């Protein structure tokens, strides 16, 4: 909204999703809610993000070029991406980081757990994604479906490219 909810002298509280010089707050919230859904594994955040996109569906249909931020973030709702890198040392994870950062994945949630020998942080997205003994592992997820552990950085790059083709 363009005004606070407790403002007394406003007849109508305007709410827009058009882009200006700064990203639109509604588009940013869609991205944040999609990321929270990926991190927590909870569907509530993704449902709320979808609700925002649906609320502006008419505006999107009338003027897609004026709502590019919201359109881009809608992909996070349709096909949320998550990439998890895990290893028992920073050295073992470095090749995976290099492969990951060579590929542009806008909107993807990226998690790195480089000390997986200790108790994993209490993050739902890390559950069931252990490090492989003595080496790093990567997991590429689209929605709630994740790949088997990928133990080679070159294969990670290929998996990211394949996932990108599925979305676009």
PDB file of N, CA and C in Angstrom, residues 41-117:
ATOM      1  N   UNK A  41      10.238 -25.354   3.874  1.00  0.00           N
ATOM      2  CA  UNK A  41       9.484 -26.493   3.358  1.00  0.00           C
ATOM      3  C   UNK A  41       7.983 -26.342   3.579  1.00  0.00           C
ATOM      4  N   UNK A  42       7.567 -25.187   4.066  1.00  0.00           N
ATOM      5  CA  UNK A  42       6.153 -24.959   4.351  1.00  0.00           C
ATOM      6  C   UNK A  42       5.400 -24.396   3.162  1.00  0.00           C
ATOM      7  N   UNK A  43       4.225 -24.937   2.868  1.00  0.00           N
ATOM      8  CA  UNK A  43       3.451 -24.471   1.709  1.00  0.00           C
ATOM      9  C   UNK A  43       2.726 -23.148   1.950  1.00  0.00           C
ATOM     10  N   UNK A  44       2.586 -22.730   3.196  1.00  0.00           N
ATOM     11  CA  UNK A  44       1.836 -21.517   3.500  1.00  0.00           C
ATOM     12  C   UNK A  44       2.466 -20.292   2.848  1.00  0.00           C
ATOM     13  N   UNK A  45       3.785 -20.192   2.914  1.00  0.00           N
ATOM     14  CA  UNK A  45       4.463 -19.032   2.327  1.00  0.00           C
ATOM     15  C   UNK A  45       4.266 -18.990   0.815  1.00  0.00           C
ATOM     16  N   UNK A  46       4.361 -20.146   0.170  1.00  0.00           N
ATOM     17  CA  UNK A  46       4.194 -20.190  -1.284  1.00  0.00           C
ATOM     18  C   UNK A  46       2.752 -19.849  -1.665  1.00  0.00           C
ATOM     19  N   UNK A  47       1.798 -20.277  -0.866  1.00  0.00           N
ATOM     20  CA  UNK A  47       0.396 -19.948  -1.131  1.00  0.00           C
ATOM     21  C   UNK A  47       0.164 -18.438  -1.010  1.00  0.00           C
ATOM     22  N   UNK A  48       0.782 -17.815  -0.014  1.00  0.00           N
ATOM     23  CA  UNK A  48       0.643 -16.362   0.151  1.00  0.00           C
ATOM     24  C   UNK A  48       1.285 -15.622  -1.025  1.00  0.00           C
ATOM     25  N   UNK A  49       2.429 -16.112  -1.490  1.00  0.00           N
ATOM     26  CA  UNK A  49       3.086 -15.494  -2.647  1.00  0.00           C
ATOM     27  C   UNK A  49       2.193 -15.607  -3.884  1.00  0.00           C
ATOM     28  N   UNK A  50       1.603 -16.768  -4.074  1.00  0.00           N
ATOM     29  CA  UNK A  50       0.687 -16.963  -5.198  1.00  0.00           C
ATOM     30  C   UNK A  50      -0.528 -16.052  -5.094  1.00  0.00           C
ATOM     31  N   UNK A  51      -0.980 -15.809  -3.875  1.00  0.00           N
ATOM     32  CA  UNK A  51      -2.108 -14.910  -3.665  1.00  0.00           C
ATOM     33  C   UNK A  51      -1.809 -13.495  -4.119  1.00  0.00           C
ATOM     34  N   UNK A  52      -0.589 -13.047  -3.880  1.00  0.00           N
ATOM     35  CA  UNK A  52      -0.200 -11.697  -4.320  1.00  0.00           C
ATOM     36  C   UNK A  52      -0.206 -11.629  -5.843  1.00  0.00           C
ATOM     37  N   UNK A  53       0.357 -12.654  -6.486  1.00  0.00           N
ATOM     38  CA  UNK A  53       0.382 -12.671  -7.956  1.00  0.00           C
ATOM     39  C   UNK A  53      -1.043 -12.682  -8.506  1.00  0.00           C
ATOM     40  N   UNK A  54      -1.914 -13.502  -7.925  1.00  0.00           N
ATOM     41  CA  UNK A  54      -3.304 -13.554  -8.383  1.00  0.00           C
ATOM     42  C   UNK A  54      -4.031 -12.228  -8.159  1.00  0.00           C
ATOM     43  N   UNK A  55      -3.717 -11.531  -7.073  1.00  0.00           N
ATOM     44  CA  UNK A  55      -4.371 -10.253  -6.788  1.00  0.00           C
ATOM     45  C   UNK A  55      -4.095  -9.219  -7.877  1.00  0.00           C
ATOM     46  N   UNK A  56      -2.946  -9.318  -8.516  1.00  0.00           N
ATOM     47  CA  UNK A  56      -2.581  -8.358  -9.552  1.00  0.00           C
ATOM     48  C   UNK A  56      -2.668  -8.964 -10.953  1.00  0.00           C
ATOM     49  N   UNK A  57      -3.349 -10.093 -11.099  1.00  0.00           N
ATOM     50  CA  UNK A  57      -3.431 -10.776 -12.396  1.00  0.00           C
ATOM     51  C   UNK A  57      -4.049  -9.887 -13.475  1.00  0.00           C
ATOM     52  N   UNK A  58      -5.074  -9.137 -13.120  1.00  0.00           N
ATOM     53  CA  UNK A  58      -5.698  -8.244 -14.103  1.00  0.00           C
ATOM     54  C   UNK A  58      -4.747  -7.168 -14.574  1.00  0.00           C
ATOM     55  N   UNK A  59      -4.020  -6.572 -13.630  1.00  0.00           N
ATOM     56  CA  UNK A  59      -3.027  -5.552 -13.991  1.00  0.00           C
ATOM     57  C   UNK A  59      -1.921  -6.150 -14.855  1.00  0.00           C
ATOM     58  N   UNK A  60      -1.502  -7.356 -14.515  1.00  0.00           N
ATOM     59  CA  UNK A  60      -0.460  -8.034 -15.290  1.00  0.00           C
ATOM     60  C   UNK A  60      -0.921  -8.271 -16.725  1.00  0.00           C
ATOM     61  N   UNK A  61      -2.166  -8.680 -16.888  1.00  0.00           N
ATOM     62  CA  UNK A  61      -2.694  -8.962 -18.225  1.00  0.00           C
ATOM     63  C   UNK A  61      -2.803  -7.679 -19.057  1.00  0.00           C
ATOM     64  N   UNK A  62      -3.180  -6.577 -18.425  1.00  0.00           N
ATOM     65  CA  UNK A  62      -3.331  -5.313 -19.145  1.00  0.00           C
ATOM     66  C   UNK A  62      -1.996  -4.663 -19.490  1.00  0.00           C
ATOM     67  N   UNK A  63      -1.008  -4.828 -18.618  1.00  0.00           N
ATOM     68  CA  UNK A  63       0.270  -4.127 -18.821  1.00  0.00           C
ATOM     69  C   UNK A  63       1.441  -4.966 -18.324  1.00  0.00           C
ATOM     70  N   UNK A  64       1.795  -6.021 -19.059  1.00  0.00           N
ATOM     71  CA  UNK A  64       2.902  -6.866 -18.591  1.00  0.00           C
ATOM     72  C   UNK A  64       4.229  -6.124 -18.483  1.00  0.00           C
ATOM     73  N   UNK A  65       4.490  -5.176 -19.386  1.00  0.00           N
ATOM     74  CA  UNK A  65       5.778  -4.473 -19.338  1.00  0.00           C
ATOM     75  C   UNK A  65       5.880  -3.540 -18.144  1.00  0.00           C
ATOM     76  N   UNK A  66       4.774  -3.151 -17.575  1.00  0.00           N
ATOM     77  CA  UNK A  66       4.807  -2.304 -16.391  1.00  0.00           C
ATOM     78  C   UNK A  66       4.956  -3.086 -15.099  1.00  0.00           C
ATOM     79  N   UNK A  67       4.917  -4.407 -15.227  1.00  0.00           N
ATOM     80  CA  UNK A  67       4.964  -5.275 -14.042  1.00  0.00           C
ATOM     81  C   UNK A  67       6.044  -6.351 -14.168  1.00  0.00           C
ATOM     82  N   UNK A  68       7.173  -5.998 -14.759  1.00  0.00           N
ATOM     83  CA  UNK A  68       8.204  -7.014 -15.004  1.00  0.00           C
ATOM     84  C   UNK A  68       8.749  -7.617 -13.714  1.00  0.00           C
ATOM     85  N   UNK A  69       8.834  -6.831 -12.654  1.00  0.00           N
ATOM     86  CA  UNK A  69       9.300  -7.370 -11.371  1.00  0.00           C
ATOM     87  C   UNK A  69       8.375  -8.453 -10.860  1.00  0.00           C
ATOM     88  N   UNK A  70       7.079  -8.188 -10.908  1.00  0.00           N
ATOM     89  CA  UNK A  70       6.106  -9.171 -10.441  1.00  0.00           C
ATOM     90  C   UNK A  70       6.085 -10.402 -11.345  1.00  0.00           C
ATOM     91  N   UNK A  71       6.217 -10.198 -12.651  1.00  0.00           N
ATOM     92  CA  UNK A  71       6.273 -11.345 -13.568  1.00  0.00           C
ATOM     93  C   UNK A  71       7.488 -12.219 -13.293  1.00  0.00           C
ATOM     94  N   UNK A  72       8.627 -11.576 -13.067  1.00  0.00           N
ATOM     95  CA  UNK A  72       9.847 -12.343 -12.782  1.00  0.00           C
ATOM     96  C   UNK A  72       9.703 -13.134 -11.489  1.00  0.00           C
ATOM     97  N   UNK A  73       9.108 -12.511 -10.477  1.00  0.00           N
ATOM     98  CA  UNK A  73       8.962 -13.200  -9.190  1.00  0.00           C
ATOM     99  C   UNK A  73       7.888 -14.275  -9.256  1.00  0.00           C
ATOM    100  N   UNK A  74       6.959 -14.166 -10.196  1.00  0.00           N
ATOM    101  CA  UNK A  74       5.936 -15.204 -10.347  1.00  0.00           C
ATOM    102  C   UNK A  74       6.583 -16.548 -10.691  1.00  0.00           C
ATOM    103  N   UNK A  75       7.735 -16.511 -11.360  1.00  0.00           N
ATOM    104  CA  UNK A  75       8.450 -17.763 -11.652  1.00  0.00           C
ATOM    105  C   UNK A  75       8.872 -18.469 -10.365  1.00  0.00           C
ATOM    106  N   UNK A  76       9.167 -17.675  -9.325  1.00  0.00           N
ATOM    107  CA  UNK A  76       9.532 -18.275  -8.038  1.00  0.00           C
ATOM    108  C   UNK A  76       8.356 -19.025  -7.429  1.00  0.00           C
ATOM    109  N   UNK A  77       7.144 -18.616  -7.764  1.00  0.00           N
ATOM    110  CA  UNK A  77       5.945 -19.296  -7.268  1.00  0.00           C
ATOM    111  C   UNK A  77       5.648 -20.527  -8.116  1.00  0.00           C
ATOM    112  N   UNK A  78       5.773 -20.382  -9.436  1.00  0.00           N
ATOM    113  CA  UNK A  78       5.451 -21.476 -10.357  1.00  0.00           C
ATOM    114  C   UNK A  78       6.480 -22.600 -10.247  1.00  0.00           C
ATOM    115  N   UNK A  79       7.745 -22.247 -10.214  1.00  0.00           N
ATOM    116  CA  UNK A  79       8.823 -23.245 -10.191  1.00  0.00           C
ATOM    117  C   UNK A  79       9.927 -22.794  -9.248  1.00  0.00           C
ATOM    118  N   UNK A  80       9.693 -22.876  -7.927  1.00  0.00           N
ATOM    119  CA  UNK A  80      10.730 -22.445  -6.983  1.00  0.00           C
ATOM    120  C   UNK A  80      11.971 -23.321  -7.079  1.00  0.00           C
ATOM    121  N   UNK A  81      13.122 -22.677  -7.111  1.00  0.00           N
ATOM    122  CA  UNK A  81      14.385 -23.386  -7.239  1.00  0.00           C
ATOM    123  C   UNK A  81      15.183 -23.293  -5.944  1.00  0.00           C
ATOM    124  N   UNK A  82      15.839 -24.392  -5.605  1.00  0.00           N
ATOM    125  CA  UNK A  82      16.686 -24.460  -4.425  1.00  0.00           C
ATOM    126  C   UNK A  82      17.940 -25.237  -4.798  1.00  0.00           C
ATOM    127  N   UNK A  83      19.099 -24.708  -4.415  1.00  0.00           N
ATOM    128  CA  UNK A  83      20.366 -25.410  -4.615  1.00  0.00           C
ATOM    129  C   UNK A  83      21.045 -25.499  -3.257  1.00  0.00           C
ATOM    130  N   UNK A  84      21.354 -26.727  -2.840  1.00  0.00           N
ATOM    131  CA  UNK A  84      22.018 -26.957  -1.560  1.00  0.00           C
ATOM    132  C   UNK A  84      23.403 -27.529  -1.833  1.00  0.00           C
ATOM    133  N   UNK A  85      24.419 -26.881  -1.269  1.00  0.00           N
ATOM    134  CA  UNK A  85      25.791 -27.385  -1.333  1.00  0.00           C
ATOM    135  C   UNK A  85      26.176 -27.804   0.075  1.00  0.00           C
ATOM    136  N   UNK A  86      26.713 -28.991   0.204  1.00  0.00           N
ATOM    137  CA  UNK A  86      27.080 -29.475   1.531  1.00  0.00           C
ATOM    138  C   UNK A  86      28.394 -30.252   1.472  1.00  0.00           C
ATOM    139  N   UNK A  87      29.220 -30.056   2.468  1.00  0.00           N
ATOM    140  CA  UNK A  87      30.518 -30.736   2.550  1.00  0.00           C
ATOM    141  C   UNK A  87      31.004 -30.652   3.979  1.00  0.00           C
ATOM    142  N   UNK A  88      32.024 -31.456   4.295  1.00  0.00           N
ATOM    143  CA  UNK A  88      32.553 -31.387   5.646  1.00  0.00           C
ATOM    144  C   UNK A  88      33.730 -30.423   5.763  1.00  0.00           C
ATOM    145  N   UNK A  89      34.054 -29.702   4.661  1.00  0.00           N
ATOM    146  CA  UNK A  89      35.101 -28.683   4.733  1.00  0.00           C
ATOM    147  C   UNK A  89      34.875 -27.637   3.645  1.00  0.00           C
ATOM    148  N   UNK A  90      35.428 -26.454   3.862  1.00  0.00           N
ATOM    149  CA  UNK A  90      35.317 -25.391   2.864  1.00  0.00           C
ATOM    150  C   UNK A  90      36.028 -25.782   1.572  1.00  0.00           C
ATOM    151  N   UNK A  91      37.165 -26.476   1.681  1.00  0.00           N
ATOM    152  CA  UNK A  91      37.915 -26.875   0.490  1.00  0.00           C
ATOM    153  C   UNK A  91      37.100 -27.795  -0.410  1.00  0.00           C
ATOM    154  N   UNK A  92      36.336 -28.698   0.179  1.00  0.00           N
ATOM    155  CA  UNK A  92      35.551 -29.644  -0.611  1.00  0.00           C
ATOM    156  C   UNK A  92      34.368 -28.970  -1.303  1.00  0.00           C
ATOM    157  N   UNK A  93      33.948 -27.851  -0.779  1.00  0.00           N
ATOM    158  CA  UNK A  93      32.767 -27.179  -1.355  1.00  0.00           C
ATOM    159  C   UNK A  93      33.126 -26.155  -2.419  1.00  0.00           C
ATOM    160  N   UNK A  94      34.384 -25.712  -2.460  1.00  0.00           N
ATOM    161  CA  UNK A  94      34.799 -24.660  -3.385  1.00  0.00           C
ATOM    162  C   UNK A  94      34.485 -24.971  -4.851  1.00  0.00           C
ATOM    163  N   UNK A  95      34.779 -26.155  -5.383  1.00  0.00           N
ATOM    164  CA  UNK A  95      34.452 -26.407  -6.801  1.00  0.00           C
ATOM    165  C   UNK A  95      32.953 -26.303  -7.093  1.00  0.00           C
ATOM    166  N   UNK A  96      32.133 -26.671  -6.130  1.00  0.00           N
ATOM    167  CA  UNK A  96      30.688 -26.572  -6.309  1.00  0.00           C
ATOM    168  C   UNK A  96      30.233 -25.112  -6.333  1.00  0.00           C
ATOM    169  N   UNK A  97      30.855 -24.296  -5.486  1.00  0.00           N
ATOM    170  CA  UNK A  97      30.535 -22.859  -5.489  1.00  0.00           C
ATOM    171  C   UNK A  97      30.896 -22.239  -6.834  1.00  0.00           C
ATOM    172  N   UNK A  98      32.056 -22.609  -7.365  1.00  0.00           N
ATOM    173  CA  UNK A  98      32.492 -22.082  -8.657  1.00  0.00           C
ATOM    174  C   UNK A  98      31.480 -22.458  -9.737  1.00  0.00           C
ATOM    175  N   UNK A  99      31.067 -23.722  -9.768  1.00  0.00           N
ATOM    176  CA  UNK A  99      30.084 -24.177 -10.766  1.00  0.00           C
ATOM    177  C   UNK A  99      28.751 -23.459 -10.591  1.00  0.00           C
ATOM    178  N   UNK A 100      28.325 -23.283  -9.351  1.00  0.00           N
ATOM    179  CA  UNK A 100      27.057 -22.616  -9.074  1.00  0.00           C
ATOM    180  C   UNK A 100      27.088 -21.163  -9.528  1.00  0.00           C
ATOM    181  N   UNK A 101      28.187 -20.468  -9.265  1.00  0.00           N
ATOM    182  CA  UNK A 101      28.256 -19.046  -9.583  1.00  0.00           C
ATOM    183  C   UNK A 101      28.562 -18.781 -11.048  1.00  0.00           C
ATOM    184  N   UNK A 102      28.835 -19.825 -11.826  1.00  0.00           N
ATOM    185  CA  UNK A 102      29.012 -19.660 -13.267  1.00  0.00           C
ATOM    186  C   UNK A 102      27.670 -19.670 -13.994  1.00  0.00           C
ATOM    187  N   UNK A 103      26.610 -19.987 -13.278  1.00  0.00           N
ATOM    188  CA  UNK A 103      25.281 -20.075 -13.892  1.00  0.00           C
ATOM    189  C   UNK A 103      24.350 -19.093 -13.205  1.00  0.00           C
ATOM    190  N   UNK A 104      23.697 -18.261 -13.974  1.00  0.00           N
ATOM    191  CA  UNK A 104      22.740 -17.313 -13.419  1.00  0.00           C
ATOM    192  C   UNK A 104      21.424 -18.037 -13.130  1.00  0.00           C
ATOM    193  N   UNK A 105      20.996 -17.989 -11.889  1.00  0.00           N
ATOM    194  CA  UNK A 105      19.729 -18.605 -11.497  1.00  0.00           C
ATOM    195  C   UNK A 105      18.947 -17.580 -10.674  1.00  0.00           C
ATOM    196  N   UNK A 106      18.363 -16.588 -11.344  1.00  0.00           N
ATOM    197  CA  UNK A 106      17.639 -15.564 -10.597  1.00  0.00           C
ATOM    198  C   UNK A 106      16.507 -16.179  -9.779  1.00  0.00           C
ATOM    199  N   UNK A 107      16.392 -15.737  -8.548  1.00  0.00           N
ATOM    200  CA  UNK A 107      15.307 -16.211  -7.694  1.00  0.00           C
ATOM    201  C   UNK A 107      15.583 -17.502  -6.954  1.00  0.00           C
ATOM    202  N   UNK A 108      16.645 -18.202  -7.317  1.00  0.00           N
ATOM    203  CA  UNK A 108      16.939 -19.467  -6.641  1.00  0.00           C
ATOM    204  C   UNK A 108      17.439 -19.209  -5.227  1.00  0.00           C
ATOM    205  N   UNK A 109      17.025 -20.070  -4.326  1.00  0.00           N
ATOM    206  CA  UNK A 109      17.536 -20.024  -2.961  1.00  0.00           C
ATOM    207  C   UNK A 109      18.764 -20.914  -2.927  1.00  0.00           C
ATOM    208  N   UNK A 110      19.863 -20.381  -2.449  1.00  0.00           N
ATOM    209  CA  UNK A 110      21.113 -21.135  -2.383  1.00  0.00           C
ATOM    210  C   UNK A 110      21.514 -21.294  -0.922  1.00  0.00           C
ATOM    211  N   UNK A 111      21.748 -22.535  -0.515  1.00  0.00           N
ATOM    212  CA  UNK A 111      22.184 -22.827   0.848  1.00  0.00           C
ATOM    213  C   UNK A 111      23.525 -23.534   0.799  1.00  0.00           C
ATOM    214  N   UNK A 112      24.430 -23.110   1.650  1.00  0.00           N
ATOM    215  CA  UNK A 112      25.740 -23.745   1.737  1.00  0.00           C
ATOM    216  C   UNK A 112      25.957 -24.189   3.172  1.00  0.00           C
ATOM    217  N   UNK A 113      26.240 -25.463   3.343  1.00  0.00           N
ATOM    218  CA  UNK A 113      26.554 -26.015   4.656  1.00  0.00           C
ATOM    219  C   UNK A 113      27.944 -26.637   4.538  1.00  0.00           C
ATOM    220  N   UNK A 114      28.980 -25.849   4.861  1.00  0.00           N
ATOM    221  CA  UNK A 114      30.354 -26.313   4.637  1.00  0.00           C
ATOM    222  C   UNK A 114      30.978 -26.974   5.857  1.00  0.00           C
ATOM    223  N   UNK A 115      30.210 -27.243   6.860  1.00  0.00           N
ATOM    224  CA  UNK A 115      30.719 -27.990   8.011  1.00  0.00           C
ATOM    225  C   UNK A 115      29.671 -29.020   8.408  1.00  0.00           C
ATOM    226  N   UNK A 116      29.329 -29.875   7.450  1.00  0.00           N
ATOM    227  CA  UNK A 116      28.248 -30.828   7.639  1.00  0.00           C
ATOM    228  C   UNK A 116      28.590 -31.947   8.622  1.00  0.00           C
ATOM    229  N   UNK A 117      29.833 -31.984   9.107  1.00  0.00           N
ATOM    230  CA  UNK A 117      30.168 -32.997  10.100  1.00  0.00           C
ATOM    231  C   UNK A 117      29.528 -32.675  11.439  1.00  0.00           C
TER     232      UNK A 117
END
